[in-house]
PDB file of C-alpha atoms in Angstrom:
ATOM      1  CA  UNK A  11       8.229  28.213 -18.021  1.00  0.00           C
ATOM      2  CA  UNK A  12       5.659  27.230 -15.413  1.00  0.00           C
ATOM      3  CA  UNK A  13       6.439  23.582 -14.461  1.00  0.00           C
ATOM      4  CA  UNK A  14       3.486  20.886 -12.991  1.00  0.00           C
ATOM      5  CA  UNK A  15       3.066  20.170  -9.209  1.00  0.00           C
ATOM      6  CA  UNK A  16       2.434  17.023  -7.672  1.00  0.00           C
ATOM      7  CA  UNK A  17      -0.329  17.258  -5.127  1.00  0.00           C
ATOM      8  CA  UNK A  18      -1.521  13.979  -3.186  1.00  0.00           C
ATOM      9  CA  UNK A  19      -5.368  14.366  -2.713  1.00  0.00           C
ATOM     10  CA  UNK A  20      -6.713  11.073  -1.447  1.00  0.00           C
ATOM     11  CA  UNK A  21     -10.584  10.355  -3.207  1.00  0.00           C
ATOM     12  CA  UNK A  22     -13.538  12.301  -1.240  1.00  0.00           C
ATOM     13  CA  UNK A  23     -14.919   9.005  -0.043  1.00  0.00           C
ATOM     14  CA  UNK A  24     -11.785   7.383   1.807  1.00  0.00           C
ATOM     15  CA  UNK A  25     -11.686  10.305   4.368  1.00  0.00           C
ATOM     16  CA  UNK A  26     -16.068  10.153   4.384  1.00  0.00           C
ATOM     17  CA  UNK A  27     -15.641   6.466   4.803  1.00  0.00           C
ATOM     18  CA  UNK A  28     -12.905   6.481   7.783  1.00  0.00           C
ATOM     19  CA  UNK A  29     -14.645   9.596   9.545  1.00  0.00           C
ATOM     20  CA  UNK A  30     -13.440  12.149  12.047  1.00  0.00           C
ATOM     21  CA  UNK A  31     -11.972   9.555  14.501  1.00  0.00           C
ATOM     22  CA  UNK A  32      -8.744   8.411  15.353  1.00  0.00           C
ATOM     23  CA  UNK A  33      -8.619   4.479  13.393  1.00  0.00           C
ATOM     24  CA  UNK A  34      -6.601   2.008  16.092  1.00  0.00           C
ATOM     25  CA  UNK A  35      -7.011  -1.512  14.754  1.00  0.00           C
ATOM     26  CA  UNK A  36      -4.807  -3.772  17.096  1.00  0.00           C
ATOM     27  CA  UNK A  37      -5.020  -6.418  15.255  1.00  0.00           C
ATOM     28  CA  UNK A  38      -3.294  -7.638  12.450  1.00  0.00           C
ATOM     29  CA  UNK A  39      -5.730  -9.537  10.511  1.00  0.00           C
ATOM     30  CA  UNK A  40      -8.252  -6.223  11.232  1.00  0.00           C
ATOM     31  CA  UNK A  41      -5.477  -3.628   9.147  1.00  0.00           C
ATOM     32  CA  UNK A  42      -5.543  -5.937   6.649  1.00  0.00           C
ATOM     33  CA  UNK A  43      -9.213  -6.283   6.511  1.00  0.00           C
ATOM     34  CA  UNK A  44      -9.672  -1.987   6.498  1.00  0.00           C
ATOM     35  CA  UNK A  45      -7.068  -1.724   3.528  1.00  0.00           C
ATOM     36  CA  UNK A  46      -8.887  -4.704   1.857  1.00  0.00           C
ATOM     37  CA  UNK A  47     -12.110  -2.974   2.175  1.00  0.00           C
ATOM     38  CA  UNK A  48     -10.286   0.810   1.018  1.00  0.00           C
ATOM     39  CA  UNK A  49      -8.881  -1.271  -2.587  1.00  0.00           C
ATOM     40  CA  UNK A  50     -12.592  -2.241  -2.855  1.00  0.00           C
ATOM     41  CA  UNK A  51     -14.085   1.039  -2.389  1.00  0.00           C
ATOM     42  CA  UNK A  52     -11.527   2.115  -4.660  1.00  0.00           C
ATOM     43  CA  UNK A  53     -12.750   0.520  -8.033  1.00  0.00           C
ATOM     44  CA  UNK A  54     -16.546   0.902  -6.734  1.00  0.00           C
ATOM     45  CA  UNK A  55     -15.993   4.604  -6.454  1.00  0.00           C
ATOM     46  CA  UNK A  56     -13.808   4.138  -9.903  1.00  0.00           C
ATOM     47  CA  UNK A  57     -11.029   6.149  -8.339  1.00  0.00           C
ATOM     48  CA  UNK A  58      -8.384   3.747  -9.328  1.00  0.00           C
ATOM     49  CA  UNK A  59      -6.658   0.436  -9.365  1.00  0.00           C
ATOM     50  CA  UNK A  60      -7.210  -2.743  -6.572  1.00  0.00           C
ATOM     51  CA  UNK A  61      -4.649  -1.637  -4.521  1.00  0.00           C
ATOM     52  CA  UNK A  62      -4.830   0.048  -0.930  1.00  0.00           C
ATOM     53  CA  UNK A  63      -2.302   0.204   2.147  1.00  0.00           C
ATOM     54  CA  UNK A  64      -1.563   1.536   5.430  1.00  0.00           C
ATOM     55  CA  UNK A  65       0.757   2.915   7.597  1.00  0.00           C
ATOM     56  CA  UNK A  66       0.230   1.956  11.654  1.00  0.00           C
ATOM     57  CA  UNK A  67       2.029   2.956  14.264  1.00  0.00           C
ATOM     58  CA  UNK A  68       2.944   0.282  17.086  1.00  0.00           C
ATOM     59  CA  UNK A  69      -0.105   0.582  18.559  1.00  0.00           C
ATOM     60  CA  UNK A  70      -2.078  -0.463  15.608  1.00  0.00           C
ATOM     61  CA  UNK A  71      -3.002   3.575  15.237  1.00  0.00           C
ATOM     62  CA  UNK A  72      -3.465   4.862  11.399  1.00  0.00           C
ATOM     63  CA  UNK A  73      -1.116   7.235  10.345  1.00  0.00           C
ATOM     64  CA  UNK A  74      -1.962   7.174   6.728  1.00  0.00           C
ATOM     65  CA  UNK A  75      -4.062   5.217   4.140  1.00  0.00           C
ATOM     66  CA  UNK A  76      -3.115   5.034   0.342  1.00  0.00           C
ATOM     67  CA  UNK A  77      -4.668   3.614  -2.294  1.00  0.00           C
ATOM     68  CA  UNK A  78      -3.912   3.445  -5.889  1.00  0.00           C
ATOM     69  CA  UNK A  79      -4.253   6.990  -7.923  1.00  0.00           C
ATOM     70  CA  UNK A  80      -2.494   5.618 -10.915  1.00  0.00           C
ATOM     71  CA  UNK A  81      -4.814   6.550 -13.789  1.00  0.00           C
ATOM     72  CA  UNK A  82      -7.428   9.066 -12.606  1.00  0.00           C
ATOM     73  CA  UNK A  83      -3.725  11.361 -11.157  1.00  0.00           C
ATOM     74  CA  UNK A  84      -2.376  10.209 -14.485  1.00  0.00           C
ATOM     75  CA  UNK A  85       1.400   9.198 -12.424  1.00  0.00           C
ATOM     76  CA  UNK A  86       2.814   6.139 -12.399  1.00  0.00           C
ATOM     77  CA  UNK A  87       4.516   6.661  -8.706  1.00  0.00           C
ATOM     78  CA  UNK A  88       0.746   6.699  -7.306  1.00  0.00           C
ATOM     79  CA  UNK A  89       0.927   3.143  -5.798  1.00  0.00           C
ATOM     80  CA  UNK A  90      -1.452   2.952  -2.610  1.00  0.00           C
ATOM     81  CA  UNK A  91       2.185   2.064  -0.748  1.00  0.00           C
ATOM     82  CA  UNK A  92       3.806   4.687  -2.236  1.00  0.00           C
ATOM     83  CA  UNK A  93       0.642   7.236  -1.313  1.00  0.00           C
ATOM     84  CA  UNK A  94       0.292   5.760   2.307  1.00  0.00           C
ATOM     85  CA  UNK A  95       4.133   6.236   2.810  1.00  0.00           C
ATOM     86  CA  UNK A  96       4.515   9.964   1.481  1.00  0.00           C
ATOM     87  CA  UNK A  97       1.396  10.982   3.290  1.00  0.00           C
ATOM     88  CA  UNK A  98       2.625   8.877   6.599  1.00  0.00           C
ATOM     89  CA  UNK A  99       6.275  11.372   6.317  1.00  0.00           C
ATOM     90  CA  UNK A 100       4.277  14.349   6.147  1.00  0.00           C
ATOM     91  CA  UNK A 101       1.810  13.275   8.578  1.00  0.00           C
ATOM     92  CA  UNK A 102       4.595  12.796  11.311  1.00  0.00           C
ATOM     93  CA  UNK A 103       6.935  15.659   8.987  1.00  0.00           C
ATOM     94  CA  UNK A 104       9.764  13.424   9.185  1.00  0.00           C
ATOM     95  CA  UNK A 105      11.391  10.842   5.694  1.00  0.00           C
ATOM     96  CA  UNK A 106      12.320   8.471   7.940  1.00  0.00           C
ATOM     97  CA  UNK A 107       8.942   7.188   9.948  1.00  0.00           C
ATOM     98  CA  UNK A 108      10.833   5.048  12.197  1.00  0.00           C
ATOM     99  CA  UNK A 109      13.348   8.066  13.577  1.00  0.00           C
ATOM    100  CA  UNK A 110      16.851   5.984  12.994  1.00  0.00           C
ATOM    101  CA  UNK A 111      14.967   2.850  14.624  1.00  0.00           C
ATOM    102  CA  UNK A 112      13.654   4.303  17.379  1.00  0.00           C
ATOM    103  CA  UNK A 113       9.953   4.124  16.406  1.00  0.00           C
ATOM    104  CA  UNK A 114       7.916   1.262  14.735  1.00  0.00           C
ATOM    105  CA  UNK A 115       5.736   1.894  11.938  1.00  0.00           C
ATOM    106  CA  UNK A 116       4.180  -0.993   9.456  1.00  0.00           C
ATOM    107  CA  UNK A 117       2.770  -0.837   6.034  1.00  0.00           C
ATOM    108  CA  UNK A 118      -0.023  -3.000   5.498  1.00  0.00           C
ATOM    109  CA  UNK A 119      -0.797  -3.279   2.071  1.00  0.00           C
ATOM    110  CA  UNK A 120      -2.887  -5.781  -0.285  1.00  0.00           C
ATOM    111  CA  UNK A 121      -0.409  -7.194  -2.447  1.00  0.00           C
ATOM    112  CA  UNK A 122       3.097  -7.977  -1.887  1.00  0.00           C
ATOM    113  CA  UNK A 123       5.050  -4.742  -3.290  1.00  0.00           C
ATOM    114  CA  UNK A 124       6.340  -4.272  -6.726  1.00  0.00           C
ATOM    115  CA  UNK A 125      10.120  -3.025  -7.774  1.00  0.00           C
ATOM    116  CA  UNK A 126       9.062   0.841  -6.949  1.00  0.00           C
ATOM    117  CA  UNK A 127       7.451  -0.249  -3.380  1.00  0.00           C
ATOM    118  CA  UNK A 128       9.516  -2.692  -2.492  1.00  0.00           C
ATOM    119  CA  UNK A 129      12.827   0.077  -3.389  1.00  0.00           C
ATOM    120  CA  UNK A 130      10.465   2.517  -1.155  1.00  0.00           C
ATOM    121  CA  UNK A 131       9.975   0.592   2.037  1.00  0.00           C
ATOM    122  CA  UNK A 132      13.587   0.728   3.723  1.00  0.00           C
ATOM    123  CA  UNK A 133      14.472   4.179   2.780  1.00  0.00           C
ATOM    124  CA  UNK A 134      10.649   5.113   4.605  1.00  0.00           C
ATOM    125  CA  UNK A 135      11.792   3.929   7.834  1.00  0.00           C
ATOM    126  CA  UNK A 136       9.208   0.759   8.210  1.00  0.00           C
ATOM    127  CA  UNK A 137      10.080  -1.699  10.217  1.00  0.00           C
ATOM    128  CA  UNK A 138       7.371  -4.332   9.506  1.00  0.00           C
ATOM    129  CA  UNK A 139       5.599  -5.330   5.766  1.00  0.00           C
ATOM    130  CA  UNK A 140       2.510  -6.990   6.118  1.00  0.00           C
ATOM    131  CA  UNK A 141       1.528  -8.422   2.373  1.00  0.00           C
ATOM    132  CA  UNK A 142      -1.651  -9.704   1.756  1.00  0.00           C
ATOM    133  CA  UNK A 143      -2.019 -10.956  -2.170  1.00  0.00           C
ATOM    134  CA  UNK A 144       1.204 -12.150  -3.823  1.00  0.00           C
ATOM    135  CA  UNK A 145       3.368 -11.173  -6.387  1.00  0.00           C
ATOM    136  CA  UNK A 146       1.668 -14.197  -8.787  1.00  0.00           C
ATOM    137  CA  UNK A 147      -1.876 -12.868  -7.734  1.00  0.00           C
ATOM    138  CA  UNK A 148      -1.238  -9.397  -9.103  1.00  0.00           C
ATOM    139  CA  UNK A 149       0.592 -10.635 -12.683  1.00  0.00           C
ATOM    140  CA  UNK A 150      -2.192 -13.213 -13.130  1.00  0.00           C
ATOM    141  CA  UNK A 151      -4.489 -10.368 -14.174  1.00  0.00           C
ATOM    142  CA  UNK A 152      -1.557  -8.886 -15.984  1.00  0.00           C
ATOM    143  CA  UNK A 153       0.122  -6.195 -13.812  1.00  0.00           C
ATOM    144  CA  UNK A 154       3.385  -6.455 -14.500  1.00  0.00           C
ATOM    145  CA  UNK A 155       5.015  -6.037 -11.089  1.00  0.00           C
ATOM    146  CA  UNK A 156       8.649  -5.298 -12.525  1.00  0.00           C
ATOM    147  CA  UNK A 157      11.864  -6.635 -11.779  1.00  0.00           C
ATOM    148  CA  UNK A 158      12.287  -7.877  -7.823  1.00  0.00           C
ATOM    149  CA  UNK A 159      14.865  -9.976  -6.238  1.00  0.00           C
ATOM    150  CA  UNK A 160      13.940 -13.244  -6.097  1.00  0.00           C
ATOM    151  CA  UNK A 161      14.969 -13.042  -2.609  1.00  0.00           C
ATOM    152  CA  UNK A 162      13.772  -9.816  -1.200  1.00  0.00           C
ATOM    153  CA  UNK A 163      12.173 -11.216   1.552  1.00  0.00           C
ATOM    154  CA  UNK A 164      15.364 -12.027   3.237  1.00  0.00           C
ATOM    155  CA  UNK A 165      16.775  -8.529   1.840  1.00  0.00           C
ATOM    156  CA  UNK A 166      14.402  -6.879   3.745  1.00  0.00           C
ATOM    157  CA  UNK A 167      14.936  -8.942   7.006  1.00  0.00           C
ATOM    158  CA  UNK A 168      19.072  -8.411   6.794  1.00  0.00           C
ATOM    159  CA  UNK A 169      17.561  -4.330   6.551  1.00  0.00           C
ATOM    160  CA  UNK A 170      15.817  -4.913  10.169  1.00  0.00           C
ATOM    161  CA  UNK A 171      12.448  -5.179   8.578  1.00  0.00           C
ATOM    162  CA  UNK A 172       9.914  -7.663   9.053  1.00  0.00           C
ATOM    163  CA  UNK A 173       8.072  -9.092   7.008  1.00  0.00           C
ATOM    164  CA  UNK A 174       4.402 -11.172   6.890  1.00  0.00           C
ATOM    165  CA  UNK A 175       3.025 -12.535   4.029  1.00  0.00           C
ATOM    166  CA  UNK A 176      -0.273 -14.248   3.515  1.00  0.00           C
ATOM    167  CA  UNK A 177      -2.608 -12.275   5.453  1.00  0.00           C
ATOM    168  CA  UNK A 178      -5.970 -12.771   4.202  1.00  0.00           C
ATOM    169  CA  UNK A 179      -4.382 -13.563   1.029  1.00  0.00           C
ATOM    170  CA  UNK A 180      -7.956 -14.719  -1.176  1.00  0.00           C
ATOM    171  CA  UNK A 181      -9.675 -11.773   0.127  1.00  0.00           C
ATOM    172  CA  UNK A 182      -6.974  -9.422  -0.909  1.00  0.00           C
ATOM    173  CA  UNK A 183      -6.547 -11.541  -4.208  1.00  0.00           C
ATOM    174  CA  UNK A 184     -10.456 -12.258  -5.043  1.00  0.00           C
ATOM    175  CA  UNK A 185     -10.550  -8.167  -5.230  1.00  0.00           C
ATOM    176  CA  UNK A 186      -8.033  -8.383  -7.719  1.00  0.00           C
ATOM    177  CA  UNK A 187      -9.629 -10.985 -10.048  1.00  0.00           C
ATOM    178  CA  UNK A 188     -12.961  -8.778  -9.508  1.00  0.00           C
ATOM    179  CA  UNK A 189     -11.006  -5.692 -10.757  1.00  0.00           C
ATOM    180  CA  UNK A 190      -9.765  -7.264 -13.626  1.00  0.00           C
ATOM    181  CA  UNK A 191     -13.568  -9.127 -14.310  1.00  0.00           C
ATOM    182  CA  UNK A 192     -15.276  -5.897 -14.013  1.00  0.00           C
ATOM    183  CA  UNK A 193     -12.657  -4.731 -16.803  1.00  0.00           C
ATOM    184  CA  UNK A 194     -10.720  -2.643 -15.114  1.00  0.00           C
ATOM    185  CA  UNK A 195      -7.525  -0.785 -16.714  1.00  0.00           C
ATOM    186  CA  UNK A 196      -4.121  -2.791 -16.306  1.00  0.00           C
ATOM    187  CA  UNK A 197      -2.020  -0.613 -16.577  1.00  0.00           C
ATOM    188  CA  UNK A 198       1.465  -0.812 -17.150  1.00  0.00           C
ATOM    189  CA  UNK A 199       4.191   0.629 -19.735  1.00  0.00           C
ATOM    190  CA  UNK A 200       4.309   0.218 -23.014  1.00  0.00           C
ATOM    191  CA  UNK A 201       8.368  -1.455 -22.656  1.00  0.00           C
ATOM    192  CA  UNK A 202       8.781  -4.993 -20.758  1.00  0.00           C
TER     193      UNK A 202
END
């Protein structure tokens, strides 16, 4: 029996729209505005959900963009954090970015992380998070972001990781509420 693979493509029009050159955005409120812009582009090119992130070195370098292949890869790991992160590990071919602590890498993403993400983010090495929407901003339109600690902020921080909320917060939210306006799939299980 011939089993499925699992191949990571990112859409034609993220690579077209980053270009050739090395991305360094050094500062913070400019990642969040590029992986802003990539969850736009990402229901304009109707490649899938309002969701994009980022991994950045130290240096504010790109190592990897995600953004959410959910329902055109037809896989619920797909996040955008969970792309950015898998692509960032083979990018540097290493499953722990930040080399036992030695090396700082941040994911910028959107929204604040759901169960999956947020379970992904210390076992990837990162030592900064950098949220833009919240938690509330995402389950307004009715993702269901699954079942978090209430206090996960401070879980992450006892883990070494850092973590910023807030960053451009209505721009990363208003492209959620135009996802969900333009009647975009949410799209979670069937079970609650």
């Amino acid at each position: 029996m011939a089993f499925a693979q699992l191949l990571i493509r990112l859409p034609e029009w993220l690579e077209n729209h980053l270009g050739k050159d090395e991305t360094v955005l050094p500062d913070l409120e400019d990642r969040m505005r590029l992986v802003i812009e990539l969850s736009r582009l990402n229901i304009e090119e109707k490649t899938g959900g309002p969701f994009a992130a980022g991994v950045f070195d130290n240096k504010g370098r790109l190592i990897a963009p995600g953004v959410n292949l959910v329902e055109n890869a037809a896989c619920s790991i797909l996040h955008a954090e969970i792309v950015a992160l898998s692509l960032a590990q083979k990018s540097l071919n290493r499953f722990d970015l930040g080399d036992g602590g030695k090396l700082k890498y941040e994911l910028v993403t959107t929204t604040e992380p759901c169960a999956m993400c947020y379970g992904a983010i210390p076992w990837a090495g990162i030592s900064r998070l950098v949220c833009g929407a919240r938690d509330e901003d995402a389950r307004s339109i009715g993702f269901d972001e699954g079942p978090k600690l209430k206090n996960w902020i401070d879980e992450l921080q006892l883990r070494g990781i850092k973590v910023h909320c807030d960053v451009l917060r209505d721009k990363a939210a208003s492209v959620l509420h135009k996802y969900a306006k333009s009647g975009g799939t949410i799209y979670n299980s069937g079970s609650r």
